């Protein structure tokens, strides 16, 4: 067993971990970025990346990299959305550009995540493929990570550990008390596939709300000519209660007349995969520990209505990097010093989590209310705009 020491170990090189690693490396800290996979790698996702997320990448110095990825066709620009209600009311709404003019995209994660991971390395972080087994805790303080890679177990020590290892985070699971794990009412399960023979609605992401799927939804997000990311998801407690089969539900969705008529060769699916989501609507979760901070899905920052988590992962990465930088400079990585991160996350995300959770609980169980809401928004574009900005 060998021992190495760094300023920071970031566990998980998805958007949250890679962005935190890039920001801390740019501030001059010695960063080791770990992931159990080599990059590029797939991540089960709808791939919808809002403009605000793109602007956070710009802040990390990725403007040109993003532009080049768009030119290569890896990021597909989208301009608006279509929302279809149970009775077939259709609401088309244009997306706002970001505050600095960025577009929104559908960006298959195999490209999107590799772009940020590469940027972290270009910013000075060292990347290592290894699986974190658990944080090393001494005298109540996290002092490193026990990892497995190349068939051996190693202890890697650091002044600070960032847990960015997603929904199944080994770091969060070991540090948070049992009563702070996410409960099924604040979790979801979703299935995603790619389809390459669908007549897509160019530049528009589509959401379908219908009786058998509420309080969840099905989506079609275009990634290129006749290609789309397609999937569906729902709250986990509901899913367990109804004993749903997601693959069958996706087949039923494809068999709906409005969808079936758009399939050019019968609807061949590839890369069908299921994964979980942890909502940011569950209260009283600790994200900061002596010697460790949780970011992204490891902390649980997914919007409970839309299922979007990439933007919040990057928001939390930005906030964590600011707080970690100050703590490392002050040579104080105690919970006491870094607790401000929890307040900052609350200020940046809580209102939208609360509104979205309320919407999900109030409307999404009742097809008739969803119909009413979509119809009202269709008649009143200001209402639609207000609704979208509240999410
Ligand atoms: C089906 C589905 C659809 C979704 N659609 C959207 C969408 O369209 N838009 C959106 O914004 N959000 C969407 N989300 C949510 C989004 O995918 C997540 O919020 C986002 O990926 C969070 O980023 P992250 O970096 O925190 O975690 P992840 O992207 O999960 O990255 C975690 C990384 O940690 C690594 N890792 C895990 N465990 C270990 C370990 N023990 N040791 C080392 N490495 C480890 C993994 O390999 C991975 O690379 C969706 C989620 C699902 C499941």
XYZ file of C-alpha atoms and ligand atoms in Angstrom:
444
model
C 0.000 0.000 0.000
C 1.575 3.302 -1.012
C 0.838 6.784 0.283
C 0.881 10.024 -1.735
C -0.158 13.510 -0.546
C -1.778 16.342 -2.550
C -3.519 19.644 -1.809
C -6.815 18.365 -3.174
C -8.213 15.066 -4.386
C -11.362 15.379 -6.476
C -13.253 12.084 -6.674
C -15.275 11.893 -9.905
C -14.532 13.696 -13.176
C -18.098 14.428 -14.345
C -19.063 18.115 -14.826
C -19.019 18.867 -11.070
C -15.645 17.244 -10.353
C -13.851 18.311 -13.531
C -15.030 21.927 -13.143
C -13.963 22.037 -9.471
C -10.596 20.502 -10.391
C -10.082 23.001 -13.226
C -10.944 25.995 -11.012
C -8.683 24.884 -8.138
C -5.788 24.022 -10.458
C -6.145 27.466 -12.064
C -5.852 28.993 -8.578
C -2.507 27.227 -8.177
C -3.454 24.233 -6.001
C -2.083 20.753 -6.605
C -5.116 18.735 -7.738
C -5.520 15.022 -8.351
C -8.695 14.216 -10.307
C -9.842 10.599 -9.955
C -12.441 8.708 -11.942
C -13.275 5.047 -12.171
C -13.524 5.460 -15.960
C -11.125 6.670 -18.620
C -12.476 9.546 -20.725
C -14.315 9.884 -23.029
C -17.034 7.882 -21.310
C -20.835 7.854 -21.547
C -23.074 9.054 -18.713
C -26.778 8.237 -18.738
C -28.458 11.615 -19.196
C -30.906 13.579 -21.351
C -27.882 15.686 -22.420
C -29.777 19.008 -22.230
C -27.331 21.730 -21.200
C -28.852 25.154 -20.448
C -27.199 28.437 -21.399
C -26.286 29.214 -17.770
C -24.147 26.063 -17.620
C -22.307 27.076 -20.790
C -21.539 30.470 -19.259
C -20.002 28.783 -16.202
C -17.724 26.888 -18.601
C -16.806 30.194 -20.266
C -15.754 31.467 -16.818
C -13.343 28.555 -16.595
C -11.788 29.676 -19.892
C -13.621 27.181 -22.128
C -15.205 29.628 -24.610
C -13.112 28.508 -27.564
C -13.319 24.799 -26.648
C -17.114 25.009 -26.533
C -17.236 26.807 -29.902
C -15.011 24.190 -31.515
C -17.156 21.373 -30.099
C -20.231 23.075 -31.611
C -18.424 23.286 -34.973
C -17.588 19.560 -34.755
C -21.310 18.877 -34.160
C -20.743 17.504 -30.640
C -22.986 20.148 -29.075
C -26.309 20.656 -30.852
C -27.798 24.153 -30.335
C -31.456 24.287 -29.288
C -33.646 27.370 -29.339
C -36.821 26.339 -27.594
C -39.052 23.647 -26.220
C -42.310 21.903 -26.913
C -44.457 20.803 -23.974
C -47.294 18.379 -24.787
C -50.071 17.936 -22.205
C -52.131 14.764 -21.575
C -54.920 15.962 -23.863
C -52.471 17.045 -26.530
C -52.266 20.807 -25.887
C -48.933 21.946 -27.282
C -46.909 24.774 -25.823
C -43.943 26.043 -27.836
C -41.633 28.391 -25.932
C -38.352 30.039 -26.909
C -35.418 29.737 -24.531
C -33.797 32.904 -23.281
C -30.128 33.293 -24.063
C -27.855 33.289 -21.025
C -27.001 36.576 -19.284
C -23.860 36.757 -21.458
C -25.555 35.589 -24.630
C -24.838 31.834 -24.541
C -27.095 29.337 -26.302
C -28.562 26.144 -24.845
C -27.478 22.782 -26.260
C -28.134 19.088 -26.334
C -24.650 17.732 -25.744
C -24.129 13.965 -25.561
C -22.188 13.463 -22.357
C -19.562 11.343 -24.081
C -18.371 14.623 -25.668
C -19.465 17.177 -23.086
C -17.803 15.559 -20.063
C -14.571 14.805 -21.942
C -14.367 18.480 -22.886
C -14.407 19.590 -19.228
C -12.164 16.731 -18.049
C -9.589 17.669 -20.729
C -9.817 21.287 -19.633
C -9.147 20.302 -16.005
C -5.976 18.514 -17.135
C -4.963 21.458 -19.365
C -5.476 23.709 -16.315
C -2.912 21.671 -14.357
C -4.899 18.908 -12.620
C -3.421 15.416 -12.723
C -5.907 12.736 -13.864
C -5.847 9.161 -12.605
C -8.214 6.295 -13.387
C -9.066 4.663 -10.066
C -12.158 3.804 -8.056
C -12.613 5.457 -4.671
C -13.684 2.909 -2.074
C -14.125 5.261 0.897
C -12.788 8.450 2.448
C -10.001 7.979 5.008
C -11.176 9.528 8.264
C -8.762 10.141 11.141
C -9.875 11.794 14.394
C -13.156 12.809 12.743
C -11.381 14.523 9.831
C -11.162 13.387 6.194
C -7.472 13.092 5.284
C -7.639 11.256 1.986
C -9.254 8.505 -0.036
C -8.794 4.786 -0.227
C -8.748 3.870 -3.908
C -8.562 0.792 -6.053
C -6.794 0.873 -9.415
C -4.582 -1.476 -11.432
C -5.647 -4.311 -9.146
C -4.274 -2.789 -5.944
C -5.621 -0.764 -3.061
C -3.889 2.515 -2.301
C -4.233 5.303 0.221
C -4.128 8.742 -1.349
C -3.822 11.592 1.095
C -4.776 15.230 0.610
C -5.477 18.330 2.644
C -8.981 18.416 1.143
C -11.237 15.872 -0.574
C -13.984 16.925 -2.995
C -16.712 14.277 -3.369
C -17.950 14.594 -6.966
C -18.689 10.926 -7.557
C -22.321 11.291 -8.565
C -25.548 9.763 -7.273
C -23.912 6.608 -5.919
C -21.155 8.627 -4.198
C -18.907 6.518 -1.970
C -17.775 9.752 -0.310
C -21.307 10.977 0.577
C -22.480 7.521 1.638
C -19.630 7.171 4.106
C -19.652 10.716 5.491
C -23.357 11.460 5.790
C -25.250 9.871 8.666
C -27.845 7.221 7.685
C -30.774 9.568 8.321
C -29.305 11.998 5.753
C -29.351 9.651 2.754
C -31.823 10.631 0.016
C -35.314 9.155 0.470
C -37.377 7.787 -2.451
C -39.759 10.792 -2.453
C -36.779 13.009 -3.367
C -35.267 10.671 -5.931
C -36.124 9.596 -9.452
C -35.278 6.840 -11.852
C -34.938 7.412 -15.587
C -34.177 5.525 -18.768
C -32.300 7.016 -21.694
C -31.574 5.758 -25.207
C -30.376 7.197 -28.513
C -32.494 6.875 -31.640
C -31.148 7.531 -35.135
C -34.225 7.299 -37.329
C -36.603 9.886 -35.966
C -37.902 12.924 -37.764
C -36.692 15.459 -35.235
C -38.158 18.892 -34.587
C -35.044 20.915 -35.375
C -33.634 23.006 -32.514
C -36.485 22.102 -30.142
C -36.439 19.847 -27.058
C -39.720 18.006 -26.523
C -41.386 17.078 -23.221
C -44.421 14.763 -23.076
C -46.676 14.723 -20.018
C -49.339 12.000 -20.183
C -51.471 10.062 -17.751
C -49.385 6.898 -17.471
C -46.152 8.736 -16.813
C -47.152 11.583 -14.497
C -45.627 12.756 -12.147
C -42.737 12.138 -14.567
C -42.327 12.850 -18.280
C -40.930 11.462 -21.512
C -38.516 13.466 -23.659
C -37.076 13.688 -27.152
C -33.991 15.902 -27.330
C -32.433 16.246 -30.815
C -28.688 15.689 -31.175
C -28.453 15.996 -34.974
C -30.261 15.172 -38.235
C -32.792 12.403 -37.439
C -30.935 11.658 -34.200
C -32.206 12.199 -30.697
C -31.707 11.373 -27.079
C -35.004 9.815 -26.005
C -36.121 8.707 -22.579
C -38.455 8.930 -19.637
C -38.268 9.195 -15.899
C -40.335 9.459 -12.753
C -40.168 9.809 -8.981
C -38.776 6.690 -7.354
C -41.496 6.164 -4.725
C -44.151 6.296 -7.451
C -42.136 3.974 -9.691
C -41.777 1.363 -6.915
C -45.393 1.656 -5.867
C -46.710 1.096 -9.404
C -44.037 -1.542 -10.206
C -43.383 0.102 -13.566
C -41.112 -1.311 -16.276
C -39.270 1.602 -17.913
C -38.275 -0.281 -21.080
C -41.865 -1.241 -21.710
C -42.960 2.326 -21.018
C -40.483 3.594 -23.605
C -41.835 1.123 -26.175
C -45.384 2.313 -25.341
C -44.228 5.912 -25.803
C -42.729 5.077 -29.210
C -45.995 3.371 -30.166
C -48.061 6.531 -29.556
C -49.440 7.641 -32.945
C -47.843 11.127 -32.764
C -44.406 9.578 -32.185
C -44.756 6.436 -34.301
C -45.458 8.389 -37.483
C -42.090 10.149 -37.066
C -40.036 6.925 -36.920
C -38.336 6.455 -40.267
C -37.234 2.820 -39.945
C -39.240 1.532 -37.000
C -37.302 3.217 -34.199
C -33.993 1.454 -33.554
C -32.630 2.269 -30.093
C -29.015 2.112 -28.953
C -27.253 2.593 -25.619
C -30.388 2.013 -23.559
C -29.489 2.636 -19.926
C -31.140 3.416 -16.610
C -29.807 5.634 -13.818
C -30.975 7.460 -10.716
C -31.400 11.127 -9.809
C -31.165 12.756 -6.358
C -33.270 15.904 -6.014
C -32.094 19.074 -4.321
C -35.485 19.380 -2.606
C -34.566 17.194 0.377
C -33.821 19.445 3.333
C -31.122 19.320 6.005
C -28.400 17.482 4.131
C -24.816 18.144 5.091
C -22.487 18.974 2.207
C -19.406 20.007 4.210
C -17.326 17.906 6.601
C -13.983 18.391 8.282
C -11.630 17.979 5.305
C -14.300 17.322 2.627
C -16.945 19.004 0.443
C -19.644 17.380 -1.733
C -20.541 18.827 -5.145
C -23.009 18.002 -7.947
C -25.045 14.807 -7.752
C -22.937 13.543 -4.851
C -24.473 16.387 -2.828
C -27.873 15.967 -4.578
C -28.647 19.127 -6.559
C -31.028 17.914 -9.288
C -34.159 19.938 -9.996
C -37.197 17.876 -8.833
C -39.434 18.962 -11.714
C -37.149 19.048 -14.746
C -34.553 16.445 -13.684
C -31.835 18.892 -14.783
C -28.637 18.707 -12.767
C -25.764 19.814 -15.009
C -26.199 23.526 -14.362
C -26.418 23.051 -10.597
C -23.389 20.738 -10.700
C -21.402 23.563 -12.269
C -22.854 26.145 -9.860
C -21.826 23.982 -6.910
C -18.373 23.424 -8.459
C -17.888 27.172 -8.779
C -18.975 27.812 -5.175
C -16.953 24.893 -3.787
C -13.810 26.057 -5.597
C -14.147 29.562 -4.102
C -14.649 28.221 -0.571
C -11.942 25.550 -0.917
C -9.441 28.082 -2.257
C -9.902 30.318 0.803
C -9.790 27.370 3.197
C -6.583 25.977 1.651
C -4.922 29.398 1.716
C -5.895 29.830 5.383
C -4.701 26.269 6.072
C -8.069 25.567 7.692
C -10.265 22.960 6.012
C -12.548 22.452 9.004
C -16.324 22.251 8.607
C -16.498 25.458 10.589
C -14.425 27.362 8.018
C -16.064 25.834 4.928
C -19.694 25.735 6.112
C -20.357 28.930 4.153
C -20.538 26.642 1.082
C -23.849 25.232 2.372
C -25.262 28.755 2.769
C -24.089 29.740 -0.717
C -25.669 26.629 -2.267
C -28.897 27.433 -0.443
C -28.886 31.029 -1.730
C -28.190 29.969 -5.328
C -30.494 26.963 -5.636
C -33.080 26.618 -2.896
C -35.827 28.878 -4.265
C -35.921 27.024 -7.552
C -35.835 23.624 -5.777
C -38.724 24.653 -3.535
C -40.856 26.011 -6.414
C -40.163 23.001 -8.591
C -40.928 20.532 -5.812
C -44.174 22.349 -5.086
C -45.118 22.232 -8.791
C -44.274 18.565 -9.013
C -46.365 17.679 -5.945
C -49.298 19.991 -6.741
C -49.799 19.567 -10.483
C -47.899 16.609 -11.792
C -50.116 13.935 -10.214
C -53.212 15.283 -11.917
C -53.497 15.151 -15.732
C -56.398 17.598 -15.640
C -54.302 20.230 -13.841
C -51.382 19.729 -16.227
C -53.790 20.247 -19.141
C -55.146 23.401 -17.533
C -51.674 24.799 -16.878
C -50.289 24.048 -20.353
C -53.422 25.526 -21.966
C -53.145 28.696 -19.841
C -49.467 29.087 -20.672
C -50.230 28.592 -24.341
C -52.711 31.466 -24.208
C -50.441 33.682 -22.139
C -46.807 33.701 -23.239
C -45.823 35.912 -20.264
C -47.116 33.222 -17.891
C -45.060 30.622 -19.769
C -41.941 32.798 -19.496
C -42.488 33.372 -15.757
C -43.069 29.675 -15.220
C -39.875 28.715 -17.045
C -37.747 31.241 -15.158
C -39.032 29.902 -11.820
C -37.700 26.401 -12.470
C -31.604 9.579 -17.294
C -31.129 10.932 -16.816
C -31.389 12.058 -17.583
C -30.878 13.306 -17.188
N -31.063 14.364 -18.022
C -30.500 15.546 -17.727
C -30.542 16.621 -18.656
O -31.039 16.490 -19.787
N -29.968 17.792 -18.287
C -29.381 17.971 -17.078
O -28.906 19.077 -16.777
N -29.291 16.960 -16.188
C -29.804 15.733 -16.489
N -29.660 14.691 -15.622
C -28.885 14.889 -14.385
C -27.381 14.920 -14.720
O -27.034 13.767 -15.443
C -26.547 15.006 -13.435
O -27.075 16.002 -12.599
C -25.083 15.329 -13.732
O -24.477 14.298 -14.447
C -24.312 15.545 -12.422
O -22.939 15.699 -12.676
P -21.868 15.197 -11.594
O -20.548 15.589 -12.121
O -22.279 15.621 -10.254
O -22.015 13.611 -11.582
P -21.748 12.562 -12.756
O -21.972 13.176 -14.061
O -22.548 11.358 -12.387
O -20.203 12.231 -12.610
C -19.723 11.467 -11.549
C -18.399 10.853 -11.964
O -17.880 10.146 -10.832
C -17.361 8.912 -11.256
N -17.416 8.013 -10.109
C -18.514 7.503 -9.506
N -18.186 6.761 -8.452
C -16.832 6.788 -8.385
C -15.898 6.213 -7.489
N -16.275 5.467 -6.462
N -14.586 6.446 -7.715
C -14.174 7.204 -8.764
N -15.025 7.773 -9.635
C -16.348 7.585 -9.438
C -18.229 8.493 -12.422
O -17.535 7.598 -13.291
C -18.527 9.840 -13.084
O -17.582 10.131 -14.097
C -30.167 13.440 -15.965
C -29.942 12.305 -15.174
C -30.399 11.070 -15.589
C -30.116 9.859 -14.741
